[in-house]
Structure formats: C-alpha cells, structure tokens
XYZ file of C-alpha atoms in Angstrom:
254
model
C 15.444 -1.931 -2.223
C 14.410 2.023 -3.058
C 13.704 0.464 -6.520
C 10.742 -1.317 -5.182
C 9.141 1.089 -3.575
C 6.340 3.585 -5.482
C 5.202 6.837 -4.470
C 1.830 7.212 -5.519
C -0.232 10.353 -5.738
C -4.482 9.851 -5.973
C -5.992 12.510 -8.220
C -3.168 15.662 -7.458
C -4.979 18.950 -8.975
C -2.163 21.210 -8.737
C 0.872 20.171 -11.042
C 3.001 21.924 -9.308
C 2.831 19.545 -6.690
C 3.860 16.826 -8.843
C 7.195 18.368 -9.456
C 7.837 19.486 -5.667
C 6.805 15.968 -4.781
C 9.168 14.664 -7.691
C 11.956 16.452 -6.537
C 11.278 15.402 -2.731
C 12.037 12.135 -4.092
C 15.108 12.124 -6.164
C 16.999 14.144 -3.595
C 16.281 10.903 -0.861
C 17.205 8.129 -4.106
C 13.364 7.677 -4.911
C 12.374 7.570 -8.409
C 9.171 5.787 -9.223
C 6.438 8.465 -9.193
C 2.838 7.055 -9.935
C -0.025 9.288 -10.659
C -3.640 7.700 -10.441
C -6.343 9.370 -11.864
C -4.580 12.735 -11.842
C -6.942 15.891 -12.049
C -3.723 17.894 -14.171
C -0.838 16.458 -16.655
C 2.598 16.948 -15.726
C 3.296 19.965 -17.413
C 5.833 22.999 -17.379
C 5.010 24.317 -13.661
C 5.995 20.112 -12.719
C 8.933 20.482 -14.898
C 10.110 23.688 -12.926
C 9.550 22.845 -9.298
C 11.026 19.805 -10.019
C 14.158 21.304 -9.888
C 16.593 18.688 -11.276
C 13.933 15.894 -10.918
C 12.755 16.130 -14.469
C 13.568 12.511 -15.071
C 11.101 11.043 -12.415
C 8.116 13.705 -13.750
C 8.858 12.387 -17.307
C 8.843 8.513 -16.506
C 5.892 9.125 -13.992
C 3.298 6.028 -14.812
C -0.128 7.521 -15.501
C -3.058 5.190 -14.428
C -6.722 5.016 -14.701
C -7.170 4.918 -10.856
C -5.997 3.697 -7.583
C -6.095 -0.029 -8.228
C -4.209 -0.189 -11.185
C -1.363 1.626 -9.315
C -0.745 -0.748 -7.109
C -2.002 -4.002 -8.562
C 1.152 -5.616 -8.694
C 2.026 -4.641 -5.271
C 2.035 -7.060 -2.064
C 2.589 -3.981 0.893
C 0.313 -0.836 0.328
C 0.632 1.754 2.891
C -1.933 4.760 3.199
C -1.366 8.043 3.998
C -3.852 10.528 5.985
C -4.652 12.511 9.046
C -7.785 11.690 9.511
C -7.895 7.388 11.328
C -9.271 7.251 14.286
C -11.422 4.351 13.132
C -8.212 2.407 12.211
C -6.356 2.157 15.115
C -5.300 -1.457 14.891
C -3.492 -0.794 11.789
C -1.731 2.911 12.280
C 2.282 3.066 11.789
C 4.366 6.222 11.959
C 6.905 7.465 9.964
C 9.769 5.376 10.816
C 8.233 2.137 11.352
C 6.275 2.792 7.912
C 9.943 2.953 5.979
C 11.277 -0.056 8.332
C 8.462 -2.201 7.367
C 8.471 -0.836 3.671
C 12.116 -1.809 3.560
C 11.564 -5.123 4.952
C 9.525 -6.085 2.157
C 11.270 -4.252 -0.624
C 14.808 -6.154 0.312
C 12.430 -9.248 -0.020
C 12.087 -8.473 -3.913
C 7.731 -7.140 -3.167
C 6.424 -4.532 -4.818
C 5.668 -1.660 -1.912
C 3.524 1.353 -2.644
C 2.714 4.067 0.085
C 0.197 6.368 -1.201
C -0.879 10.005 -0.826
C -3.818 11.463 -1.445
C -5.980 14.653 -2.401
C -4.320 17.690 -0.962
C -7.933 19.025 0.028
C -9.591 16.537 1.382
C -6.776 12.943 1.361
C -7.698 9.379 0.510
C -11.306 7.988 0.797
C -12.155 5.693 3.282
C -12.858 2.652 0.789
C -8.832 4.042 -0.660
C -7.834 3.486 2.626
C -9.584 0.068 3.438
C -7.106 -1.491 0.130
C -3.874 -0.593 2.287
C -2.858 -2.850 4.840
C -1.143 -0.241 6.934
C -2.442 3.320 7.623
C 0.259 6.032 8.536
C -0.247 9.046 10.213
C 2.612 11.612 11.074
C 2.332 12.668 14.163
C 2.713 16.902 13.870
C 1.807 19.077 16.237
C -2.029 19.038 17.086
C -2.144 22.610 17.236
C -0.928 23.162 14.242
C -0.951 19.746 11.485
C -0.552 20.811 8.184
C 1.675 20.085 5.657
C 1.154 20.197 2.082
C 1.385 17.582 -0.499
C 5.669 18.080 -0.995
C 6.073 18.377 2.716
C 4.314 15.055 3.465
C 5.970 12.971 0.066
C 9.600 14.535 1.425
C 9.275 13.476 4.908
C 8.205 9.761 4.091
C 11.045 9.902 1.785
C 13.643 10.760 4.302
C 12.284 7.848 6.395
C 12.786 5.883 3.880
C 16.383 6.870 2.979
C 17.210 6.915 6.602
C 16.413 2.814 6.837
C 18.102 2.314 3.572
C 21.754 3.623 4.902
C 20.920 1.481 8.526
C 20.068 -1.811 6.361
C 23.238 -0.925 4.065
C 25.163 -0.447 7.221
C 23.776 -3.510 9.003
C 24.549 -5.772 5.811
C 28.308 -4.438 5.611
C 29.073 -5.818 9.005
C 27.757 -9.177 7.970
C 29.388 -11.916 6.049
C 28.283 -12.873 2.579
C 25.990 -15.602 2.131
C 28.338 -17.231 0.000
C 31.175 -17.555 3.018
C 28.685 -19.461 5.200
C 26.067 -21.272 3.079
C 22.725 -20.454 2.045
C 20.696 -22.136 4.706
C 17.552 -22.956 2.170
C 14.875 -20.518 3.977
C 13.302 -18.042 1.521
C 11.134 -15.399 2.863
C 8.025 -15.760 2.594
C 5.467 -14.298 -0.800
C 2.826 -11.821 -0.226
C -0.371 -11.577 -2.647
C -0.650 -8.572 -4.506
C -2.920 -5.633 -3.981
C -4.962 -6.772 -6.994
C -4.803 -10.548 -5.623
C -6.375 -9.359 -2.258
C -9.030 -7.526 -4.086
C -9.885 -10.532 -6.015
C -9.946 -12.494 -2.662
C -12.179 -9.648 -0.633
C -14.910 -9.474 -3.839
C -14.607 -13.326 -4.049
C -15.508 -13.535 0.142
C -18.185 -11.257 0.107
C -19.903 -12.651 -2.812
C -19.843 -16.255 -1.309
C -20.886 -14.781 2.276
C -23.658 -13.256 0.923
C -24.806 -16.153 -0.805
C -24.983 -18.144 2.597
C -26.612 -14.684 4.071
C -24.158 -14.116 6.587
C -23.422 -10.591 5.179
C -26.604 -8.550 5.628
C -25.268 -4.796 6.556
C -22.506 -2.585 4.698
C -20.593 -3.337 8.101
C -19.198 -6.703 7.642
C -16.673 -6.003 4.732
C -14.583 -3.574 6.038
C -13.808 -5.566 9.185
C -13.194 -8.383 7.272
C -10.519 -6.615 5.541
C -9.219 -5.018 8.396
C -8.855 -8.478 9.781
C -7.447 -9.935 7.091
C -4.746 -6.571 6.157
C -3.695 -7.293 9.972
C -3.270 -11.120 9.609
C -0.522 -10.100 7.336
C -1.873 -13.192 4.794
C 1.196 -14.866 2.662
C 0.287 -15.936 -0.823
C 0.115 -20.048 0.111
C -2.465 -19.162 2.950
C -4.538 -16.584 0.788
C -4.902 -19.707 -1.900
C -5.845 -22.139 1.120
C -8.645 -19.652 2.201
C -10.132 -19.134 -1.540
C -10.133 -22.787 -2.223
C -12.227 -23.172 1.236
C -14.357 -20.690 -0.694
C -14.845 -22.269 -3.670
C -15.869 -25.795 -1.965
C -18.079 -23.735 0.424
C -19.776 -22.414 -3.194
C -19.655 -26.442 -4.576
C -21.300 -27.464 -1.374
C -23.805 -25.317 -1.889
C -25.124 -25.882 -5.020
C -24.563 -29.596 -4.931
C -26.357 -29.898 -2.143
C -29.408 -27.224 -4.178
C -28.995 -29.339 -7.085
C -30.061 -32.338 -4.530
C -32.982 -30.799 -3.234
C-alpha cells in the first residue's frame, strides 16, 4: 500500500530540504519522492542530509509542474496552514493516512502534497486536491519546516500501515471463504477531474450560467466532496456533451 502513495514537493528552493524530506521518508517505508517544478536540483547538500536515503533523492521524478505530478492519481491530499475557507474538506493527520491507506490498499494512485516552505501551496494548488490537511500545532507557536511537516505525515502513514497489517493478520484469506464478487469501487484521476472541471465550465459558460470567478471553485469543492467514482464522473460528462448537442442543434434550427 506505501508503494502507492507519493510525496510530492511544489517548487522546494532549498535542496537541502529535499534530502531531510527524503530521509523523513525512507526511515517510515516511503520511497516515491516527486519534485514539481523544483526551484534547485537535487544535488550534494540533498545527497548529505539524506542520510542513508540517497536512493529515494536519486529516483526522485522531476516534473514540469503540479499537474503532471499527480495526473495519474485518483486521491490528492493538500497540505497547508493557512484553510479557513475550506472547512468542508479539512482532515488531520491521522485521518489523512487512514483515508490515504484506504485508497492505496484499493490499488489508486494517492499523492499528498507539500508546498513552498515560504509561503505553501496556492489556492488554485489547493482547489485540485480533494482533501485539505492541516496539522493542528500549537497556535502560539505553528511552525515546522519543510522535513518536520513531510516526517510527521509519514509517521501517520506508517502508523495505519502496521494497524491495516495487523487487522488483515487476524482475518482469514479470501481464498478460505470465497471471493464474494464486490470490487471496490474506481476513482478518476487527478488529470481526469481536471479534464471534467475545464470541460463544465466551458459548457456552463456557454449557457451563461457562469458569469463571476466565484462559481468554479465551489463547483469543485462540491464535486472533491461528492467523492465522484469513475462510472458517475463519465455519466456527468456525457450529460455535458448532450447539453453542448442540444445546444447547437437547436442554433443550427433557428
């Protein structure tokens, strides 16, 4: 299940944080590192502060920007202090590594992201994650760096994993009782959702119902909350595409 799961940093500037974050990793059985849009390579000062983690700087993926890290993923989970405005969709520590473990065991492609250590993730980063986790430190005094924040997630994380291995070793195998025929259900990828959002508002605008910058964003926060699965996502873009048919069937007529 840790296999499926991607740390991913948005444009680090220090390198040294790379490694610390690196080594944060390994030590809780993490090792997919992604860095989008990094401001530094991994370099010598990663290598060091890695300490032992060399393997997960080296096979870091290197991407363009934010989307292409986590294109192929179906849960992305932001990180930041700063989301008041997103209360409906906030998750702490532990629930974040329950849920991301939920959907890793399930075979999906999980990403929890980090941002900028000066000023986080953006607030159209954090509109592409359908869960926004916060860790609750002490108001008086918040901060954590960029290490401190990758290395507590990752104990989370590691913490679920020995619970769900623990759960599964009191359970008989599948194979004793019968497979009962359910599979879980699929998720649409990050870059699927995207498509979806951009496909929405350019059809909503076309009937005028979007007129303000506001409408968007709640319409993704709706949708990240509904939790879509892939068979309802296609249902709602081919009501989409006859809405667009309608349309200029019934211009065409006029």
């Amino acid at each position: 299940m840790l296999n499926n799961i991607r740390i991913v940093l948005v444009e680090t500037t220090h390198s040294g944080n790379i490694g610390s974050a690196a080594r944060a990793m390994k030590t809780m059985g993490l090792s997919r590192l992604y860095l989008a849009a990094p401001k530094c390579s991994p370099d010598q000062q990663a290598l060091a502060l890695s300490a032992g983690a060399e393997d997960v700087v080296k096979n870091a993926r290197l991407t363009e920007n934010l989307d292409q890290a986590i294109a192929d993923c179906s849960l992305v989970i932001g990180t930041s202090a700063r989301l008041r405005h997103l209360q409906n969709s906030l998750i702490e520590p532990r629930q974040c590594a329950a849920e991301a473990l939920r959907h890793a065991g399930g075979g999906e492609e999980v990403a929890i992201i980090f941002g900028r250590e000066r000023i986080g993730l953006l607030n159209e980063e954090l509109m592409k994650c359908r869960y926004h986790l916060t860790i609750p430190a002490n108001p008086d005094y918040s901060s954590l760096n960029l290490a401190m924040a990758v290395q507590l997630i990752s104990y989370e994380l590691r913490m679920a994993w020995l619970q769900t291995q623990q759960e599964q070793d009191k359970v008989m195998p599948v194979s004793a009782i019968g497979d009962t025929g359910n599979k879980p259900p699929l998720y649409p990828t990050a870059q699927q959702l995207e498509h979806f959002f951009s496909h929405t508002e350019q059809c909503y605008r076309q009937l005028g119902f979007i007129q303000n910058q506001g409408v968007m964003p709640k319409l993704r926060r709706l949708y990240q909350r509904a939790r879509l699965e892939t068979n309802e996502l296609n249902i709602l873009q081919g009501m989409l595409t006859a809405v667009e048919k309608y349309r200029i069937a019934n211009k065409d007529n006029s």
